[in-house]
């Protein structure tokens, strides 16, 4: 099972556009920094208002991201295989602006905040790409919360 997870993560790091700025040798080093995490459907991975705890890659499965707007929960996104989350609160060094809940059984690869900052500080292209995507996600989230889903 461990070998299977490592192989999936290795393939993900090799094929995901997000990691394309990294040289192959850097991707292999990065692979060693991730820890595997198995999550059951319905389990809260990140709680809105708490520290996200790291940068997460979805190796297998689906998560739902939602934010409380007044007394109701608003679904912001559904992410699945090869997607990531946690970067927004890490980039801002802030609490999570949304909750992430496993919609199915999920296999995650988790990068600690310390490792995340070391990796992105050593790779300015990766840092810039993360900032652009985080900004795009934040604008999309604002539109959803405002009720303007035609833009997303």
N, CA, C and O atoms as a DFTB+ gen file, in Angstrom:
608 C
 N C O
     1  1       0.825      -1.194       0.000
     2  2       0.000       0.000       0.000
     3  2       0.870       1.260       0.000
     4  3       0.590       2.219      -0.719
     5  1       1.933       1.244       0.820
     6  2       2.840       2.392       0.871
     7  2       3.501       2.617      -0.487
     8  3       3.609       3.752      -0.951
     9  1       3.938       1.540      -1.115
    10  2       4.577       1.624      -2.425
    11  2       3.606       2.179      -3.461
    12  3       3.981       2.993      -4.305
    13  1       2.356       1.730      -3.390
    14  2       1.330       2.216      -4.305
    15  2       1.141       3.722      -4.153
    16  3       1.092       4.448      -5.147
    17  1       1.033       4.197      -2.902
    18  2       0.876       5.635      -2.653
    19  2       2.078       6.427      -3.163
    20  3       1.918       7.476      -3.786
    21  1       3.269       5.924      -2.899
    22  2       4.485       6.608      -3.358
    23  2       4.529       6.688      -4.882
    24  3       4.916       7.713      -5.444
    25  1       4.135       5.613      -5.539
    26  2       4.127       5.609      -7.003
    27  2       3.115       6.624      -7.539
    28  3       3.411       7.354      -8.485
    29  1       1.921       6.673      -6.937
    30  2       0.913       7.653      -7.352
    31  2       1.425       9.073      -7.156
    32  3       1.274       9.918      -8.039
    33  1       2.026       9.338      -6.008
    34  2       2.544      10.673      -5.731
    35  2       3.671      11.021      -6.699
    36  3       3.727      12.142      -7.204
    37  1       4.551      10.089      -6.958
    38  2       5.648      10.309      -7.893
    39  2       5.115      10.659      -9.278
    40  3       5.618      11.573      -9.931
    41  1       4.099       9.931      -9.722
    42  2       3.483      10.211     -11.024
    43  2       2.846      11.592     -11.022
    44  3       2.967      12.341     -11.991
    45  1       2.175      11.923      -9.941
    46  2       1.536      13.226      -9.816
    47  2       2.569      14.356      -9.888
    48  3       2.363      15.340     -10.598
    49  1       3.667      14.217      -9.162
    50  2       4.703      15.249      -9.183
    51  2       5.334      15.377     -10.573
    52  3       5.770      16.459     -10.964
    53  1       5.378      14.288     -11.300
    54  2       5.989      14.294     -12.628
    55  2       5.060      14.880     -13.685
    56  3       5.529      15.498     -14.641
    57  1       3.739      14.693     -13.527
    58  2       2.799      15.067     -14.584
    59  2       1.990      16.333     -14.315
    60  3       1.496      16.950     -15.260
    61  1       1.844      16.732     -13.071
    62  2       1.026      17.908     -12.748
    63  2       1.698      19.181     -13.246
    64  3       2.873      19.413     -12.964
    65  1       0.961      20.004     -13.982
    66  2       1.541      21.255     -14.495
    67  2       2.111      22.153     -13.406
    68  3       3.070      22.891     -13.631
    69  1       1.500      22.079     -12.208
    70  2       1.934      22.895     -11.089
    71  2       3.419      22.677     -10.769
    72  3       4.118      23.619     -10.395
    73  1       3.899      21.435     -10.914
    74  2       5.282      21.107     -10.581
    75  2       6.225      21.173     -11.779
    76  3       7.408      20.860     -11.645
    77  1       5.730      21.568     -12.932
    78  2       6.581      21.602     -14.130
    79  2       7.793      22.530     -14.013
    80  3       8.807      22.259     -14.656
    81  1       7.742      23.613     -13.222
    82  2       8.949      24.442     -13.094
    83  2      10.117      23.738     -12.385
    84  3      11.263      24.178     -12.483
    85  1       9.818      22.652     -11.676
    86  2      10.866      21.950     -10.929
    87  2      11.601      20.950     -11.819
    88  3      10.985      20.232     -12.608
    89  1      12.902      20.915     -11.681
    90  2      13.702      19.911     -12.383
    91  2      13.403      18.540     -11.786
    92  3      12.937      18.442     -10.651
    93  1      13.672      17.479     -12.553
    94  2      13.384      16.116     -12.096
    95  2      14.047      15.813     -10.757
    96  3      13.425      15.204      -9.887
    97  1      15.293      16.227     -10.582
    98  2      15.998      15.957      -9.323
    99  2      15.316      16.669      -8.153
   100  3      15.268      16.130      -7.048
   101  1      14.783      17.886      -8.387
   102  2      14.067      18.608      -7.336
   103  2      12.750      17.911      -6.994
   104  3      12.356      17.866      -5.829
   105  1      12.071      17.367      -8.006
   106  2      10.826      16.644      -7.755
   107  2      11.075      15.407      -6.906
   108  3      10.279      15.089      -6.023
   109  1      12.169      14.710      -7.165
   110  2      12.491      13.518      -6.360
   111  2      12.762      13.909      -4.907
   112  3      12.340      13.212      -3.984
   113  1      13.469      15.029      -4.706
   114  2      13.717      15.499      -3.338
   115  2      12.413      15.918      -2.653
   116  3      12.200      15.664      -1.467
   117  1      11.557      16.563      -3.433
   118  2      10.273      17.020      -2.907
   119  2       9.412      15.831      -2.482
   120  3       8.732      15.896      -1.458
   121  1       9.435      14.770      -3.242
   122  2       8.666      13.567      -2.942
   123  2       8.940      13.067      -1.527
   124  3       8.026      12.609      -0.842
   125  1      10.178      13.152      -1.092
   126  2      10.571      12.668       0.238
   127  2      10.026      13.537       1.366
   128  3       9.953      13.088       2.509
   129  1       9.649      14.759       1.062
   130  2       9.150      15.676       2.091
   131  2       7.666      15.464       2.418
   132  3       7.202      15.858       3.488
   133  1       6.936      14.850       1.505
   134  2       5.506      14.638       1.709
   135  2       5.261      13.464       2.638
   136  3       6.014      12.490       2.646
   137  1       4.191      13.570       3.427
   138  2       3.759      12.427       4.233
   139  2       2.369      12.022       3.747
   140  3       1.563      12.865       3.354
   141  1       2.108      10.727       3.780
   142  2       0.828      10.194       3.321
   143  2      -0.219      10.350       4.414
   144  3       0.072      10.247       5.605
   145  1      -1.431      10.599       3.975
   146  2      -2.547      10.725       4.920
   147  2      -3.798      10.127       4.280
   148  3      -4.174      10.504       3.171
   149  1      -4.426       9.213       4.971
   150  2      -5.653       8.559       4.517
   151  2      -6.816       9.189       5.274
   152  3      -6.781       9.276       6.501
   153  1      -7.848       9.630       4.551
   154  2      -8.965      10.333       5.167
   155  2     -10.275       9.663       4.743
   156  3     -10.478       9.365       3.567
   157  1     -11.148       9.435       5.707
   158  2     -12.456       8.837       5.425
   159  2     -13.443       9.901       4.943
   160  3     -13.320      11.076       5.290
   161  1     -14.412       9.482       4.148
   162  2     -15.477      10.381       3.677
   163  2     -16.144      11.044       4.879
   164  3     -16.442      10.388       5.877
   165  1     -16.373      12.342       4.770
   166  2     -17.018      13.103       5.830
   167  2     -16.058      13.727       6.829
   168  3     -16.455      14.584       7.619
   169  1     -14.807      13.310       6.803
   170  2     -13.825      13.834       7.756
   171  2     -13.391      15.253       7.366
   172  3     -13.142      15.540       6.195
   173  1     -13.306      16.127       8.369
   174  2     -12.833      17.495       8.149
   175  2     -11.309      17.462       8.082
   176  3     -10.644      16.993       9.007
   177  1     -10.772      17.961       6.986
   178  2      -9.319      17.991       6.789
   179  2      -8.775      19.341       7.242
   180  3      -7.752      19.418       7.924
   181  1      -9.472      20.394       6.853
   182  2      -9.119      21.757       7.260
   183  2     -10.394      22.409       7.772
   184  3     -11.430      22.361       7.110
   185  1     -10.320      23.018       8.948
   186  2     -11.476      23.693       9.537
   187  2     -11.350      25.196       9.312
   188  3     -10.329      25.802       9.636
   189  1     -12.393      25.781       8.758
   190  2     -12.410      27.233       8.552
   191  2     -12.099      27.929       9.872
   192  3     -12.672      27.596      10.909
   193  1     -11.185      28.902       9.826
   194  2     -10.813      29.654      11.013
   195  2      -9.621      29.085      11.768
   196  3      -9.079      29.742      12.657
   197  1      -9.208      27.873      11.426
   198  2      -8.040      27.248      12.060
   199  2      -6.854      27.308      11.094
   200  3      -7.017      27.618       9.914
   201  1      -5.686      27.014      11.599
   202  2      -4.513      26.916      10.730
   203  2      -4.703      25.720       9.815
   204  3      -5.134      24.656      10.260
   205  1      -4.381      25.888       8.533
   206  2      -4.578      24.814       7.557
   207  2      -3.677      23.632       7.853
   208  3      -4.042      22.491       7.572
   209  1      -2.526      23.884       8.406
   210  2      -1.644      22.789       8.783
   211  2      -0.682      22.352       7.718
   212  3       0.225      21.569       8.002
   213  1      -0.839      22.825       6.499
   214  2       0.103      22.442       5.461
   215  2      -0.462      22.612       4.067
   216  3      -1.515      23.212       3.854
   217  1       0.286      22.058       3.129
   218  2      -0.071      22.068       1.715
   219  2      -0.451      20.637       1.369
   220  3       0.310      19.711       1.652
   221  1      -1.609      20.442       0.765
   222  2      -2.134      19.108       0.520
   223  2      -2.308      18.844      -0.967
   224  3      -2.856      19.670      -1.697
   225  1      -1.841      17.695      -1.402
   226  2      -2.094      17.207      -2.750
   227  2      -3.101      16.076      -2.649
   228  3      -2.977      15.201      -1.792
   229  1      -4.086      16.092      -3.514
   230  2      -5.050      14.999      -3.540
   231  2      -4.488      13.942      -4.494
   232  3      -4.421      14.154      -5.705
   233  1      -4.094      12.825      -3.938
   234  2      -3.560      11.732      -4.740
   235  2      -4.726      10.948      -5.336
   236  3      -4.725      10.650      -6.530
   237  1      -5.704      10.617      -4.526
   238  2      -6.925       9.928      -4.956
   239  2      -8.092      10.430      -4.127
   240  3      -7.961      10.634      -2.920
   241  1      -9.224      10.627      -4.765
   242  2     -10.416      11.004      -4.028
   243  2     -10.907      12.402      -4.353
   244  3     -10.402      13.073      -5.253
   245  1     -11.915      12.823      -3.584
   246  2     -12.571      14.108      -3.821
   247  2     -12.815      14.820      -2.495
   248  3     -13.194      14.195      -1.504
   249  1     -12.594      16.129      -2.486
   250  2     -12.885      16.955      -1.315
   251  2     -13.813      18.090      -1.717
   252  3     -13.848      18.499      -2.878
   253  1     -14.554      18.590      -0.754
   254  2     -15.407      19.748      -0.977
   255  2     -14.914      20.879      -0.101
   256  3     -14.567      20.687       1.064
   257  1     -14.893      22.056      -0.685
   258  2     -14.435      23.247       0.026
   259  2     -15.637      24.156       0.216
   260  3     -16.352      24.470      -0.735
   261  1     -15.849      24.577       1.466
   262  2     -16.999      25.428       1.755
   263  2     -16.625      26.500       2.764
   264  3     -15.667      26.365       3.525
   265  1     -17.400      27.553       2.746
   266  2     -17.186      28.688       3.658
   267  2     -18.529      29.067       4.267
   268  3     -19.557      29.052       3.590
   269  1     -18.509      29.399       5.526
   270  2     -19.720      29.871       6.188
   271  2     -19.996      31.297       5.736
   272  3     -19.126      32.166       5.797
   273  1     -21.220      31.519       5.284
   274  2     -21.665      32.869       4.917
   275  2     -22.929      33.124       5.718
   276  3     -24.016      32.656       5.377
   277  1     -22.755      33.873       6.783
   278  2     -23.856      34.062       7.718
   279  2     -24.108      32.752       8.439
   280  3     -23.201      32.190       9.053
   281  1     -25.339      32.267       8.364
   282  2     -25.699      31.034       9.063
   283  2     -25.651      29.808       8.155
   284  3     -25.935      28.697       8.604
   285  1     -25.293      29.996       6.880
   286  2     -25.289      28.838       5.981
   287  2     -23.896      28.586       5.409
   288  3     -23.038      29.467       5.352
   289  1     -23.727      27.358       4.996
   290  2     -22.467      26.947       4.384
   291  2     -22.594      27.066       2.865
   292  3     -23.570      26.595       2.282
   293  1     -21.608      27.695       2.228
   294  2     -21.605      27.858       0.781
   295  2     -20.478      27.034       0.198
   296  3     -19.318      27.215       0.568
   297  1     -20.812      26.117      -0.724
   298  2     -19.787      25.307      -1.361
   299  2     -19.044      26.177      -2.376
   300  3     -19.647      26.791      -3.256
   301  1     -17.729      26.210      -2.229
   302  2     -16.889      27.008      -3.107
   303  2     -16.304      26.192      -4.254
   304  3     -16.160      26.690      -5.371
   305  1     -15.969      24.938      -3.970
   306  2     -15.328      24.123      -5.000
   307  2     -15.367      22.654      -4.614
   308  3     -15.543      22.294      -3.450
   309  1     -15.199      21.831      -5.617
   310  2     -14.988      20.407      -5.436
   311  2     -13.678      20.095      -6.135
   312  3     -13.513      20.393      -7.318
   313  1     -12.745      19.493      -5.404
   314  2     -11.432      19.173      -5.963
   315  2     -11.234      17.667      -5.928
   316  3     -11.725      16.982      -5.030
   317  1     -10.508      17.164      -6.914
   318  2     -10.235      15.728      -6.946
   319  2      -8.796      15.476      -7.367
   320  3      -7.952      16.371      -7.315
   321  1      -8.526      14.240      -7.787
   322  2      -7.171      13.787      -8.104
   323  2      -6.310      14.873      -8.762
   324  3      -6.747      15.556      -9.689
   325  1      -5.090      15.014      -8.266
   326  2      -4.060      15.912      -8.786
   327  2      -4.302      17.391      -8.447
   328  3      -3.564      18.258      -8.916
   329  1      -5.322      17.682      -7.645
   330  2      -5.554      19.060      -7.202
   331  2      -4.834      19.285      -5.879
   332  3      -4.345      18.341      -5.258
   333  1      -4.776      20.525      -5.460
   334  2      -4.127      20.849      -4.197
   335  2      -4.934      21.889      -3.452
   336  3      -5.768      22.584      -4.032
   337  1      -4.673      21.989      -2.151
   338  2      -5.296      23.010      -1.317
   339  2      -4.393      23.279      -0.122
   340  3      -3.442      22.543       0.141
   341  1      -4.715      24.352       0.595
   342  2      -3.921      24.752       1.757
   343  2      -2.976      25.895       1.456
   344  3      -2.445      26.527       2.369
   345  1      -2.763      26.162       0.176
   346  2      -1.796      27.184      -0.202
   347  2      -2.249      28.590       0.164
   348  3      -1.417      29.445       0.467
   349  1      -3.554      28.842       0.142
   350  2      -4.033      30.197       0.375
   351  2      -3.708      30.680       1.786
   352  3      -3.228      31.801       1.956
   353  1      -3.959      29.863       2.785
   354  2      -3.641      30.292       4.152
   355  2      -2.137      30.307       4.390
   356  3      -1.648      31.121       5.173
   357  1      -1.385      29.413       3.722
   358  2       0.076      29.424       3.877
   359  2       0.679      30.682       3.246
   360  3       1.584      31.290       3.817
   361  1       0.178      31.072       2.069
   362  2       0.709      32.267       1.407
   363  2       0.430      33.530       2.214
   364  3       1.233      34.464       2.219
   365  1      -0.714      33.551       2.894
   366  2      -1.086      34.716       3.700
   367  2      -0.616      34.587       5.140
   368  3      -0.719      35.539       5.914
   369  1      -0.100      33.413       5.510
   370  2       0.240      33.107       6.901
   371  2      -0.948      33.457       7.789
   372  3      -0.830      34.180       8.778
   373  1      -2.105      32.911       7.391
   374  2      -3.355      33.224       8.080
   375  2      -4.148      31.951       8.331
   376  3      -3.784      30.863       7.887
   377  1      -5.230      32.124       9.048
   378  2      -6.126      30.998       9.289
   379  2      -6.847      30.631       7.999
   380  3      -6.972      31.453       7.092
   381  1      -7.315      29.402       7.925
   382  2      -8.025      28.923       6.744
   383  2      -9.305      29.724       6.546
   384  3     -10.063      29.946       7.491
   385  1      -9.534      30.149       5.329
   386  2     -10.725      30.915       4.998
   387  2     -11.899      30.037       4.607
   388  3     -12.984      30.538       4.316
   389  1     -11.685      28.723       4.600
   390  2     -12.741      27.783       4.233
   391  2     -12.443      26.429       4.871
   392  3     -11.319      26.159       5.295
   393  1     -13.458      25.596       4.929
   394  2     -13.288      24.229       5.414
   395  2     -13.101      23.298       4.231
   396  3     -13.649      23.533       3.154
   397  1     -12.335      22.253       4.430
   398  2     -12.137      21.221       3.409
   399  2     -12.569      19.903       4.046
   400  3     -12.044      19.493       5.081
   401  1     -13.535      19.252       3.406
   402  2     -14.100      18.011       3.926
   403  2     -13.996      16.933       2.851
   404  3     -14.271      17.184       1.678
   405  1     -13.602      15.747       3.259
   406  2     -13.493      14.630       2.321
   407  2     -14.894      14.234       1.850
   408  3     -15.753      13.890       2.661
   409  1     -15.115      14.285       0.538
   410  2     -16.396      13.875      -0.033
   411  2     -16.412      12.364      -0.262
   412  3     -17.471      11.737      -0.270
   413  1     -15.228      11.795      -0.448
   414  2     -15.040      10.360      -0.603
   415  2     -13.862       9.981       0.281
   416  3     -13.276      10.839       0.941
   417  1     -13.519       8.716       0.294
   418  2     -12.260       8.336       0.925
   419  2     -11.163       9.015       0.114
   420  3     -11.184       8.986      -1.117
   421  1     -10.206       9.624       0.805
   422  2      -9.184      10.420       0.122
   423  2      -7.790       9.992       0.563
   424  3      -7.532       9.751       1.742
   425  1      -6.911       9.907      -0.414
   426  2      -5.487       9.709      -0.157
   427  2      -4.816      11.045      -0.423
   428  3      -4.861      11.564      -1.538
   429  1      -4.197      11.595       0.606
   430  2      -3.542      12.898       0.500
   431  2      -2.037      12.744       0.660
   432  3      -1.547      11.801       1.281
   433  1      -1.328      13.689       0.088
   434  2       0.092      13.863       0.360
   435  2       0.196      15.232       1.009
   436  3      -0.221      16.237       0.433
   437  1       0.757      15.264       2.215
   438  2       0.793      16.492       3.008
   439  2       2.225      16.995       3.144
   440  3       3.142      16.241       3.469
   441  1       2.388      18.277       2.889
   442  2       3.680      18.940       3.023
   443  2       3.553      19.918       4.189
   444  3       2.675      20.781       4.183
   445  1       4.420      19.785       5.182
   446  2       4.338      20.657       6.357
   447  2       4.577      22.112       5.954
   448  3       5.213      22.375       4.933
   449  1       4.072      23.060       6.750
   450  2       4.326      24.467       6.439
   451  2       5.817      24.772       6.288
   452  3       6.204      25.500       5.374
   453  1       6.655      24.228       7.166
   454  2       8.101      24.472       7.091
   455  2       8.654      24.004       5.743
   456  3       9.392      24.738       5.085
   457  1       8.298      22.788       5.334
   458  2       8.769      22.262       4.052
   459  2       8.194      23.058       2.885
   460  3       8.884      23.303       1.895
   461  1       6.929      23.461       3.003
   462  2       6.302      24.264       1.959
   463  2       7.089      25.551       1.729
   464  3       7.428      25.884       0.594
   465  1       7.380      26.274       2.818
   466  2       8.094      27.541       2.686
   467  2       9.512      27.332       2.139
   468  3       9.996      28.144       1.351
   469  1      10.163      26.272       2.543
   470  2      11.506      25.985       2.012
   471  2      11.460      25.705       0.520
   472  3      12.309      26.191      -0.228
   473  1      10.477      24.927       0.079
   474  2      10.371      24.574      -1.342
   475  2      10.051      25.798      -2.190
   476  3      10.713      26.039      -3.200
   477  1       9.045      26.575      -1.793
   478  2       8.668      27.714      -2.630
   479  2       9.688      28.846      -2.569
   480  3       9.846      29.578      -3.546
   481  1      10.377      29.005      -1.456
   482  2      11.392      30.064      -1.400
   483  2      12.597      29.715      -2.280
   484  3      13.288      30.606      -2.773
   485  1      12.841      28.436      -2.471
   486  2      13.944      28.005      -3.340
   487  2      13.537      27.973      -4.805
   488  3      14.386      27.793      -5.678
   489  1      12.251      28.145      -5.085
   490  2      11.737      28.076      -6.463
   491  2      10.803      29.252      -6.727
   492  3       9.587      29.104      -6.612
   493  1      11.347      30.418      -7.079
   494  2      10.518      31.609      -7.277
   495  2       9.407      31.428      -8.314
   496  3       8.341      32.029      -8.182
   497  1       9.639      30.614      -9.335
   498  2       8.606      30.382     -10.343
   499  2       7.413      29.670      -9.723
   500  3       6.263      29.991     -10.024
   501  1       7.685      28.727      -8.877
   502  2       6.632      27.993      -8.180
   503  2       5.870      28.936      -7.242
   504  3       4.641      28.901      -7.185
   505  1       6.595      29.764      -6.519
   506  2       5.990      30.756      -5.618
   507  2       5.042      31.662      -6.403
   508  3       3.913      31.906      -5.977
   509  1       5.506      32.155      -7.545
   510  2       4.685      33.048      -8.365
   511  2       3.451      32.329      -8.892
   512  3       2.356      32.891      -8.880
   513  1       3.613      31.098      -9.351
   514  2       2.481      30.335      -9.860
   515  2       1.440      30.100      -8.758
   516  3       0.238      30.192      -9.008
   517  1       1.897      29.803      -7.557
   518  2       0.989      29.623      -6.423
   519  2       0.235      30.905      -6.107
   520  3      -0.968      30.874      -5.850
   521  1       0.933      32.021      -6.126
   522  2       0.292      33.305      -5.830
   523  2      -0.784      33.631      -6.857
   524  3      -1.862      34.106      -6.497
   525  1      -0.501      33.378      -8.133
   526  2      -1.474      33.650      -9.196
   527  2      -2.709      32.765      -9.019
   528  3      -3.837      33.249      -9.106
   529  1      -2.499      31.475      -8.772
   530  2      -3.620      30.552      -8.594
   531  2      -4.407      30.883      -7.324
   532  3      -5.636      30.811      -7.329
   533  1      -3.728      31.238      -6.256
   534  2      -4.421      31.602      -5.017
   535  2      -5.291      32.845      -5.238
   536  3      -6.411      32.923      -4.732
   537  1      -4.783      33.788      -5.977
   538  2      -5.563      35.004      -6.264
   539  2      -6.779      34.670      -7.130
   540  3      -7.867      35.198      -6.902
   541  1      -6.597      33.794      -8.125
   542  2      -7.704      33.379      -8.984
   543  2      -8.785      32.685      -8.146
   544  3      -9.977      32.944      -8.311
   545  1      -8.344      31.798      -7.244
   546  2      -9.293      31.082      -6.391
   547  2     -10.032      32.033      -5.463
   548  3     -11.239      31.897      -5.267
   549  1      -9.321      32.988      -4.896
   550  2      -9.955      33.933      -3.979
   551  2     -11.009      34.774      -4.702
   552  3     -12.085      35.012      -4.154
   553  1     -10.718      35.221      -5.910
   554  2     -11.710      35.987      -6.683
   555  2     -12.923      35.126      -7.021
   556  3     -14.060      35.591      -6.936
   557  1     -12.685      33.879      -7.402
   558  2     -13.789      32.963      -7.699
   559  2     -14.633      32.739      -6.447
   560  3     -15.861      32.721      -6.524
   561  1     -13.986      32.567      -5.299
   562  2     -14.710      32.366      -4.033
   563  2     -15.561      33.581      -3.694
   564  3     -16.703      33.436      -3.257
   565  1     -15.020      34.771      -3.890
   566  2     -15.770      35.992      -3.608
   567  2     -17.009      36.081      -4.494
   568  3     -18.073      36.498      -4.036
   569  1     -16.873      35.691      -5.759
   570  2     -18.014      35.715      -6.672
   571  2     -19.078      34.707      -6.258
   572  3     -20.270      35.003      -6.325
   573  1     -18.664      33.532      -5.837
   574  2     -19.607      32.511      -5.397
   575  2     -20.358      32.980      -4.155
   576  3     -21.582      32.867      -4.082
   577  1     -19.625      33.502      -3.186
   578  2     -20.249      33.987      -1.947
   579  2     -21.219      35.129      -2.249
   580  3     -22.258      35.258      -1.602
   581  1     -20.870      35.964      -3.245
   582  2     -21.734      37.084      -3.618
   583  2     -22.930      36.614      -4.461
   584  3     -23.842      37.392      -4.742
   585  1     -22.915      35.330      -4.860
   586  2     -24.037      34.794      -5.632
   587  2     -23.860      34.891      -7.126
   588  3     -24.786      34.579      -7.875
   589  1     -22.696      35.315      -7.585
   590  2     -22.412      35.464      -9.017
   591  2     -21.615      34.260      -9.505
   592  3     -20.394      34.334      -9.641
   593  1     -22.302      33.157      -9.768
   594  2     -21.621      31.928     -10.179
   595  2     -21.406      31.859     -11.689
   596  3     -20.730      30.946     -12.164
   597  1     -21.961      32.797     -12.456
   598  2     -21.765      32.769     -13.904
   599  2     -20.321      33.035     -14.279
   600  3     -19.886      32.640     -15.360
   601  1     -19.569      33.694     -13.415
   602  2     -18.175      34.039     -13.686
   603  2     -17.278      32.837     -13.505
   604  3     -16.252      32.731     -14.178
   605  1     -17.633      31.928     -12.616
   606  2     -16.785      30.790     -12.282
   607  2     -16.919      29.706     -13.324
   608  3     -16.277      28.661     -13.214
